[in-house]
């Protein structure tokens, strides 16, 4: 039986929200597949340990950049730095996101706009900058991390759900626009994954969410990272405009 080994040698992968959770797990998997990595979060310190781990795994120095994804000028300048260092971009993983629950009537203006800016506007701006870089080689894969909440909604998550449904809408339109350039755009809709974000909710809600998972357990960030790598690789070369649930059967 032949073994398939994913290899991203010579490829450049831009990951937002790489400092922990799903983004960090994806970075470590890509490192095992010899990728050149651009790792981003809001502070360089939060990326220091990951940088060491990546270097130990692949021997390749990642480009670590600190910026707020909602700062559109910083996104543009990151694109310029990627071009200057690597001269190419193959994969964008739009993963950074925030979760702030509030019931209708209790949603503050800063919360509304911060969530929409970080979870949605930033995803669109990253796609703009990344697709321009990918056009140079007429090849690329963009992976947007949405959420099961963007598909089915949840109490207290009107803003988060809107931002994540927006990510799905943006994914579908971008997939149509970019397909002729051989740039694929897909979304992942994780269910309940064991990260700081999932642990930030109350114990009662945590148990309630666990109870809704048919597989009976919370997901591991690596289980989302595996799907990210699939969508980034040539194994999915004919897959675009899809939303892939990674939720242990929460939706069935
Ligand atoms: P997490 O553990 O809270 O990590 C979030 C990441 O995003 C961190 O690396 C954080 O970096 C970065 N980030 C947050 N705000 C940022 C900003 N304004 N600018 C730049 N970076 C920022 O979350 P996670 O669970 O891994 O979530 C990753 C993605 O999956 C998110 O889009 C989330 O909505 C989605 N998701 C998660 C679950 C789940 O159950 N965990 C379910 C569905 C969807 P710093 O704080 O270091 O800057």
mmCIF file of C-alpha atoms and ligand atoms in Angstrom:
data_model
loop_
_atom_site.group_PDB
_atom_site.id
_atom_site.type_symbol
_atom_site.label_atom_id
_atom_site.label_comp_id
_atom_site.label_asym_id
_atom_site.label_seq_id
_atom_site.Cartn_x
_atom_site.Cartn_y
_atom_site.Cartn_z
ATOM 1 C CA UNK A 1 0.000 0.000 0.000
ATOM 2 C CA UNK A 2 1.415 3.403 -0.914
ATOM 3 C CA UNK A 3 1.623 6.035 1.795
ATOM 4 C CA UNK A 4 0.643 9.601 0.972
ATOM 5 C CA UNK A 5 2.968 12.128 2.559
ATOM 6 C CA UNK A 6 1.924 15.744 2.357
ATOM 7 C CA UNK A 7 4.809 17.943 1.323
ATOM 8 C CA UNK A 8 4.660 21.738 1.233
ATOM 9 C CA UNK A 9 8.368 22.296 0.483
ATOM 10 C CA UNK A 10 8.929 25.603 -1.352
ATOM 11 C CA UNK A 11 5.381 26.662 -0.468
ATOM 12 C CA UNK A 12 4.503 29.682 1.666
ATOM 13 C CA UNK A 13 1.617 29.478 4.136
ATOM 14 C CA UNK A 14 0.188 32.588 5.878
ATOM 15 C CA UNK A 15 -1.683 31.750 9.109
ATOM 16 C CA UNK A 16 -3.535 34.339 11.197
ATOM 17 C CA UNK A 17 -4.225 33.604 14.868
ATOM 18 C CA UNK A 18 -1.257 31.240 14.988
ATOM 19 C CA UNK A 19 -0.331 31.800 18.643
ATOM 20 C CA UNK A 20 -2.680 29.178 20.100
ATOM 21 C CA UNK A 21 -5.609 26.838 19.481
ATOM 22 C CA UNK A 22 -6.475 25.846 15.919
ATOM 23 C CA UNK A 23 -3.963 28.210 14.258
ATOM 24 C CA UNK A 24 -1.071 26.858 16.324
ATOM 25 C CA UNK A 25 -2.063 23.232 15.594
ATOM 26 C CA UNK A 26 -2.185 24.012 11.871
ATOM 27 C CA UNK A 27 1.244 25.694 12.021
ATOM 28 C CA UNK A 28 2.801 22.614 13.639
ATOM 29 C CA UNK A 29 1.257 20.265 11.047
ATOM 30 C CA UNK A 30 2.457 22.465 8.178
ATOM 31 C CA UNK A 31 5.930 22.497 9.748
ATOM 32 C CA UNK A 32 5.938 18.687 9.658
ATOM 33 C CA UNK A 33 5.185 18.988 5.940
ATOM 34 C CA UNK A 34 8.212 21.298 5.396
ATOM 35 C CA UNK A 35 6.245 24.473 4.696
ATOM 36 C CA UNK A 36 7.598 28.014 4.900
ATOM 37 C CA UNK A 37 5.387 29.709 7.461
ATOM 38 C CA UNK A 38 4.165 33.224 8.093
ATOM 39 C CA UNK A 39 2.830 33.199 11.651
ATOM 40 C CA UNK A 40 0.684 36.059 12.913
ATOM 41 C CA UNK A 41 -0.986 37.178 16.120
ATOM 42 C CA UNK A 42 -1.177 40.429 18.078
ATOM 43 C CA UNK A 43 2.151 40.001 19.900
ATOM 44 C CA UNK A 44 5.537 38.607 18.960
ATOM 45 C CA UNK A 45 5.985 37.162 22.487
ATOM 46 C CA UNK A 46 2.973 34.880 21.984
ATOM 47 C CA UNK A 47 4.700 33.415 18.907
ATOM 48 C CA UNK A 48 8.187 32.916 20.417
ATOM 49 C CA UNK A 49 7.697 29.342 21.602
ATOM 50 C CA UNK A 50 5.925 28.292 18.406
ATOM 51 C CA UNK A 51 8.777 29.770 16.374
ATOM 52 C CA UNK A 52 11.247 27.536 18.266
ATOM 53 C CA UNK A 53 9.043 24.458 17.778
ATOM 54 C CA UNK A 54 8.633 25.096 14.052
ATOM 55 C CA UNK A 55 12.376 25.598 13.661
ATOM 56 C CA UNK A 56 13.044 22.322 15.501
ATOM 57 C CA UNK A 57 10.568 20.400 13.311
ATOM 58 C CA UNK A 58 11.332 21.723 9.833
ATOM 59 C CA UNK A 59 14.595 23.627 10.208
ATOM 60 C CA UNK A 60 12.879 26.543 8.447
ATOM 61 C CA UNK A 61 12.734 29.948 10.143
ATOM 62 C CA UNK A 62 9.122 31.205 10.137
ATOM 63 C CA UNK A 63 8.335 34.857 9.487
ATOM 64 C CA UNK A 64 6.613 35.954 12.727
ATOM 65 C CA UNK A 65 4.561 39.134 12.538
ATOM 66 C CA UNK A 66 2.530 40.937 15.173
ATOM 67 C CA UNK A 67 -0.461 42.939 14.031
ATOM 68 C CA UNK A 68 -4.187 43.283 14.663
ATOM 69 C CA UNK A 69 -6.007 41.555 11.785
ATOM 70 C CA UNK A 70 -8.614 44.334 11.841
ATOM 71 C CA UNK A 71 -5.915 46.904 10.999
ATOM 72 C CA UNK A 72 -6.300 46.915 7.230
ATOM 73 C CA UNK A 73 -3.064 48.875 6.637
ATOM 74 C CA UNK A 74 -1.155 46.242 8.611
ATOM 75 C CA UNK A 75 -2.636 43.482 6.443
ATOM 76 C CA UNK A 76 -1.368 45.260 3.324
ATOM 77 C CA UNK A 77 2.066 45.741 4.813
ATOM 78 C CA UNK A 78 2.177 42.057 5.816
ATOM 79 C CA UNK A 79 1.476 41.147 2.180
ATOM 80 C CA UNK A 80 4.417 43.362 1.151
ATOM 81 C CA UNK A 81 6.706 41.689 3.700
ATOM 82 C CA UNK A 82 5.715 38.232 2.447
ATOM 83 C CA UNK A 83 6.470 39.285 -1.121
ATOM 84 C CA UNK A 84 9.825 40.767 -0.102
ATOM 85 C CA UNK A 85 10.939 37.677 1.828
ATOM 86 C CA UNK A 86 9.454 34.775 -0.140
ATOM 87 C CA UNK A 87 8.385 36.247 -3.524
ATOM 88 C CA UNK A 88 5.265 34.074 -3.412
ATOM 89 C CA UNK A 89 2.217 32.980 -1.423
ATOM 90 C CA UNK A 90 0.531 29.590 -1.811
ATOM 91 C CA UNK A 91 -1.910 29.302 1.101
ATOM 92 C CA UNK A 92 -3.802 31.710 3.369
ATOM 93 C CA UNK A 93 -5.419 30.374 6.548
ATOM 94 C CA UNK A 94 -7.825 33.062 7.787
ATOM 95 C CA UNK A 95 -8.140 31.717 11.322
ATOM 96 C CA UNK A 96 -7.929 34.599 13.846
ATOM 97 C CA UNK A 97 -11.255 35.199 15.537
ATOM 98 C CA UNK A 98 -12.934 36.390 18.716
ATOM 99 C CA UNK A 99 -16.023 35.286 20.613
ATOM 100 C CA UNK A 100 -18.000 37.678 22.804
ATOM 101 C CA UNK A 101 -21.471 36.461 23.731
ATOM 102 C CA UNK A 102 -24.343 38.896 24.341
ATOM 103 C CA UNK A 103 -28.108 38.619 24.088
ATOM 104 C CA UNK A 104 -30.035 40.966 21.801
ATOM 105 C CA UNK A 105 -30.618 44.187 23.720
ATOM 106 C CA UNK A 106 -27.282 43.797 25.495
ATOM 107 C CA UNK A 107 -24.890 44.074 22.534
ATOM 108 C CA UNK A 108 -22.644 47.126 22.890
ATOM 109 C CA UNK A 109 -21.489 49.157 19.902
ATOM 110 C CA UNK A 110 -17.758 48.406 20.423
ATOM 111 C CA UNK A 111 -18.536 44.687 20.745
ATOM 112 C CA UNK A 112 -20.637 44.746 17.570
ATOM 113 C CA UNK A 113 -18.001 46.447 15.437
ATOM 114 C CA UNK A 114 -14.979 44.736 16.964
ATOM 115 C CA UNK A 115 -16.436 41.289 16.247
ATOM 116 C CA UNK A 116 -17.466 42.191 12.698
ATOM 117 C CA UNK A 117 -14.082 43.800 12.019
ATOM 118 C CA UNK A 118 -11.948 40.968 13.410
ATOM 119 C CA UNK A 119 -14.068 38.008 12.283
ATOM 120 C CA UNK A 120 -15.320 39.280 8.924
ATOM 121 C CA UNK A 121 -13.798 42.496 7.519
ATOM 122 C CA UNK A 122 -10.292 41.183 8.282
ATOM 123 C CA UNK A 123 -11.027 37.909 6.479
ATOM 124 C CA UNK A 124 -12.079 39.834 3.362
ATOM 125 C CA UNK A 125 -9.039 42.133 3.483
ATOM 126 C CA UNK A 126 -6.669 39.174 3.903
ATOM 127 C CA UNK A 127 -8.304 37.489 0.879
ATOM 128 C CA UNK A 128 -7.805 40.674 -1.170
ATOM 129 C CA UNK A 129 -4.123 40.943 -0.385
ATOM 130 C CA UNK A 130 -3.440 37.186 -0.556
ATOM 131 C CA UNK A 131 -5.256 36.645 -3.853
ATOM 132 C CA UNK A 132 -3.160 39.390 -5.492
ATOM 133 C CA UNK A 133 -0.011 37.557 -4.412
ATOM 134 C CA UNK A 134 -1.409 34.189 -5.561
ATOM 135 C CA UNK A 135 -2.383 35.615 -8.965
ATOM 136 C CA UNK A 136 1.338 35.942 -9.745
ATOM 137 C CA UNK A 137 1.607 32.141 -9.970
ATOM 138 C CA UNK A 138 -2.009 31.450 -10.934
ATOM 139 C CA UNK A 139 -2.325 29.028 -8.045
ATOM 140 C CA UNK A 140 -3.432 29.118 -4.431
ATOM 141 C CA UNK A 141 -5.702 27.939 -1.667
ATOM 142 C CA UNK A 142 -7.564 30.145 0.797
ATOM 143 C CA UNK A 143 -9.062 28.542 3.890
ATOM 144 C CA UNK A 144 -11.461 30.610 5.973
ATOM 145 C CA UNK A 145 -12.290 29.411 9.468
ATOM 146 C CA UNK A 146 -16.014 29.995 9.986
ATOM 147 C CA UNK A 147 -18.069 28.186 12.651
ATOM 148 C CA UNK A 148 -21.042 25.889 13.061
ATOM 149 C CA UNK A 149 -22.733 28.970 14.612
ATOM 150 C CA UNK A 150 -22.581 30.682 11.198
ATOM 151 C CA UNK A 151 -24.724 27.851 9.836
ATOM 152 C CA UNK A 152 -27.235 27.174 12.622
ATOM 153 C CA UNK A 153 -27.004 30.173 15.013
ATOM 154 C CA UNK A 154 -27.077 30.130 18.796
ATOM 155 C CA UNK A 155 -28.629 32.046 21.688
ATOM 156 C CA UNK A 156 -26.379 34.968 22.657
ATOM 157 C CA UNK A 157 -24.416 34.757 19.427
ATOM 158 C CA UNK A 158 -26.209 37.088 17.015
ATOM 159 C CA UNK A 159 -23.036 39.069 16.302
ATOM 160 C CA UNK A 160 -20.630 36.114 16.271
ATOM 161 C CA UNK A 161 -23.088 34.111 14.133
ATOM 162 C CA UNK A 162 -23.487 37.016 11.698
ATOM 163 C CA UNK A 163 -19.721 37.378 11.384
ATOM 164 C CA UNK A 164 -19.253 33.651 10.750
ATOM 165 C CA UNK A 165 -22.198 33.426 8.298
ATOM 166 C CA UNK A 166 -20.573 36.419 6.577
ATOM 167 C CA UNK A 167 -17.364 34.422 6.254
ATOM 168 C CA UNK A 168 -19.297 31.689 4.436
ATOM 169 C CA UNK A 169 -20.895 34.233 2.070
ATOM 170 C CA UNK A 170 -17.520 35.824 1.372
ATOM 171 C CA UNK A 171 -15.996 32.373 0.764
ATOM 172 C CA UNK A 172 -18.615 31.444 -1.832
ATOM 173 C CA UNK A 173 -18.268 34.699 -3.801
ATOM 174 C CA UNK A 174 -14.466 34.637 -3.632
ATOM 175 C CA UNK A 175 -14.480 31.012 -4.822
ATOM 176 C CA UNK A 176 -16.469 32.038 -7.897
ATOM 177 C CA UNK A 177 -14.238 35.043 -8.604
ATOM 178 C CA UNK A 178 -10.936 33.268 -8.154
ATOM 179 C CA UNK A 179 -11.630 29.842 -9.680
ATOM 180 C CA UNK A 180 -10.541 30.963 -13.174
ATOM 181 C CA UNK A 181 -7.147 31.887 -11.665
ATOM 182 C CA UNK A 182 -6.804 28.409 -10.142
ATOM 183 C CA UNK A 183 -7.183 29.846 -6.635
ATOM 184 C CA UNK A 184 -9.484 27.713 -4.489
ATOM 185 C CA UNK A 185 -11.452 29.181 -1.580
ATOM 186 C CA UNK A 186 -13.101 27.009 1.055
ATOM 187 C CA UNK A 187 -14.438 27.416 4.576
ATOM 188 C CA UNK A 188 -14.210 25.187 7.615
ATOM 189 C CA UNK A 189 -17.018 25.210 10.165
ATOM 190 C CA UNK A 190 -15.649 23.789 13.430
ATOM 191 C CA UNK A 191 -18.132 22.676 16.078
ATOM 192 C CA UNK A 192 -16.720 22.605 19.611
ATOM 193 C CA UNK A 193 -12.942 22.438 19.740
ATOM 194 C CA UNK A 194 -10.762 22.312 22.845
ATOM 195 C CA UNK A 195 -9.086 25.745 22.818
ATOM 196 C CA UNK A 196 -9.016 28.809 25.068
ATOM 197 C CA UNK A 197 -12.021 30.129 23.165
ATOM 198 C CA UNK A 198 -14.122 27.050 23.996
ATOM 199 C CA UNK A 199 -12.905 27.067 27.615
ATOM 200 C CA UNK A 200 -13.963 30.712 28.011
ATOM 201 C CA UNK A 201 -17.679 29.850 28.254
ATOM 202 C CA UNK A 202 -19.514 29.006 31.508
ATOM 203 C CA UNK A 203 -19.339 25.392 32.827
ATOM 204 C CA UNK A 204 -23.107 24.986 32.251
ATOM 205 C CA UNK A 205 -22.863 26.074 28.603
ATOM 206 C CA UNK A 206 -19.745 23.942 28.163
ATOM 207 C CA UNK A 207 -21.667 20.837 29.302
ATOM 208 C CA UNK A 208 -24.678 21.759 27.159
ATOM 209 C CA UNK A 209 -22.468 21.977 24.069
ATOM 210 C CA UNK A 210 -20.745 18.686 24.895
ATOM 211 C CA UNK A 211 -24.149 17.002 25.172
ATOM 212 C CA UNK A 212 -25.018 18.107 21.628
ATOM 213 C CA UNK A 213 -22.018 16.335 20.072
ATOM 214 C CA UNK A 214 -22.976 12.952 18.591
ATOM 215 C CA UNK A 215 -19.426 11.633 18.943
ATOM 216 C CA UNK A 216 -19.646 12.466 22.652
ATOM 217 C CA UNK A 217 -16.422 14.428 22.974
ATOM 218 C CA UNK A 218 -14.926 17.840 22.286
ATOM 219 C CA UNK A 219 -12.714 18.117 19.186
ATOM 220 C CA UNK A 220 -8.944 18.464 19.283
ATOM 221 C CA UNK A 221 -7.408 21.463 17.450
ATOM 222 C CA UNK A 222 -5.332 18.961 15.459
ATOM 223 C CA UNK A 223 -8.513 17.480 14.031
ATOM 224 C CA UNK A 224 -9.341 20.861 12.495
ATOM 225 C CA UNK A 225 -5.724 21.360 11.428
ATOM 226 C CA UNK A 226 -5.889 18.093 9.458
ATOM 227 C CA UNK A 227 -8.754 19.453 7.365
ATOM 228 C CA UNK A 228 -6.860 22.726 6.882
ATOM 229 C CA UNK A 229 -3.928 20.759 5.444
ATOM 230 C CA UNK A 230 -6.237 18.727 3.223
ATOM 231 C CA UNK A 231 -7.769 21.914 1.795
ATOM 232 C CA UNK A 232 -4.324 23.463 1.348
ATOM 233 C CA UNK A 233 -2.923 20.427 -0.464
ATOM 234 C CA UNK A 234 -3.291 18.985 -3.942
ATOM 235 C CA UNK A 235 -5.452 16.209 -2.415
ATOM 236 C CA UNK A 236 -8.288 18.767 -2.684
ATOM 237 C CA UNK A 237 -7.239 20.220 -6.070
ATOM 238 C CA UNK A 238 -10.822 20.087 -7.437
ATOM 239 C CA UNK A 239 -12.551 21.328 -4.252
ATOM 240 C CA UNK A 240 -13.636 24.962 -4.082
ATOM 241 C CA UNK A 241 -16.553 26.942 -2.645
ATOM 242 C CA UNK A 242 -17.249 24.328 0.041
ATOM 243 C CA UNK A 243 -17.996 24.598 3.746
ATOM 244 C CA UNK A 244 -16.601 21.603 5.587
ATOM 245 C CA UNK A 245 -17.996 20.910 9.047
ATOM 246 C CA UNK A 246 -15.532 19.550 11.609
ATOM 247 C CA UNK A 247 -17.908 18.955 14.485
ATOM 248 C CA UNK A 248 -18.105 15.322 15.578
ATOM 249 C CA UNK A 249 -21.608 15.065 14.169
ATOM 250 C CA UNK A 250 -23.086 18.099 15.951
ATOM 251 C CA UNK A 251 -25.096 18.976 12.842
ATOM 252 C CA UNK A 252 -26.524 15.551 11.975
HETATM 253 P P1 LIG B 1 -8.266 30.965 20.378
HETATM 254 O O1 LIG B 1 -7.640 29.823 21.068
HETATM 255 O O2 LIG B 1 -8.943 32.022 21.169
HETATM 256 O O3 LIG B 1 -7.168 31.639 19.405
HETATM 257 C C1 LIG B 1 -7.514 32.782 18.672
HETATM 258 C C2 LIG B 1 -6.321 33.240 17.874
HETATM 259 O O4 LIG B 1 -6.675 34.439 17.168
HETATM 260 C C3 LIG B 1 -5.127 33.595 18.743
HETATM 261 O O5 LIG B 1 -3.948 33.188 18.069
HETATM 262 C C4 LIG B 1 -5.194 35.114 18.832
HETATM 263 O O6 LIG B 1 -3.904 35.656 18.971
HETATM 264 C C5 LIG B 1 -5.754 35.475 17.463
HETATM 265 N N1 LIG B 1 -6.441 36.753 17.469
HETATM 266 C C6 LIG B 1 -7.560 37.102 18.131
HETATM 267 N N2 LIG B 1 -7.888 38.370 17.873
HETATM 268 C C7 LIG B 1 -6.962 38.846 17.011
HETATM 269 C C8 LIG B 1 -6.743 40.094 16.364
HETATM 270 N N3 LIG B 1 -7.578 41.137 16.532
HETATM 271 N N4 LIG B 1 -5.665 40.237 15.546
HETATM 272 C C9 LIG B 1 -4.813 39.205 15.360
HETATM 273 N N5 LIG B 1 -4.959 37.992 15.939
HETATM 274 C C10 LIG B 1 -6.021 37.831 16.756
HETATM 275 O O7 LIG B 1 -9.359 30.462 19.336
HETATM 276 P P2 LIG B 1 -9.551 29.111 18.502
HETATM 277 O O8 LIG B 1 -10.589 28.329 19.210
HETATM 278 O O9 LIG B 1 -8.262 28.504 18.118
HETATM 279 O O10 LIG B 1 -10.269 29.734 17.216
HETATM 280 C C11 LIG B 1 -9.686 29.842 15.938
HETATM 281 C C12 LIG B 1 -10.807 30.102 14.956
HETATM 282 O O11 LIG B 1 -11.733 29.016 14.992
HETATM 283 C C13 LIG B 1 -11.620 31.357 15.268
HETATM 284 O O12 LIG B 1 -11.931 32.036 14.071
HETATM 285 C C14 LIG B 1 -12.890 30.797 15.907
HETATM 286 O O13 LIG B 1 -13.995 31.656 15.751
HETATM 287 C C15 LIG B 1 -13.048 29.503 15.153
HETATM 288 N N6 LIG B 1 -13.867 28.507 15.846
HETATM 289 C C16 LIG B 1 -13.467 27.957 17.044
HETATM 290 C C17 LIG B 1 -14.291 27.016 17.658
HETATM 291 C C18 LIG B 1 -13.926 26.373 18.961
HETATM 292 O O14 LIG B 1 -14.755 25.608 19.510
HETATM 293 N N7 LIG B 1 -12.750 26.592 19.520
HETATM 294 C C19 LIG B 1 -15.508 26.647 17.067
HETATM 295 C C20 LIG B 1 -15.874 27.226 15.857
HETATM 296 C C21 LIG B 1 -15.045 28.139 15.251
HETATM 297 P P3 LIG B 1 -3.432 36.670 20.145
HETATM 298 O O15 LIG B 1 -4.503 36.709 21.193
HETATM 299 O O16 LIG B 1 -2.138 36.056 20.614
HETATM 300 O O17 LIG B 1 -3.264 37.964 19.420
#
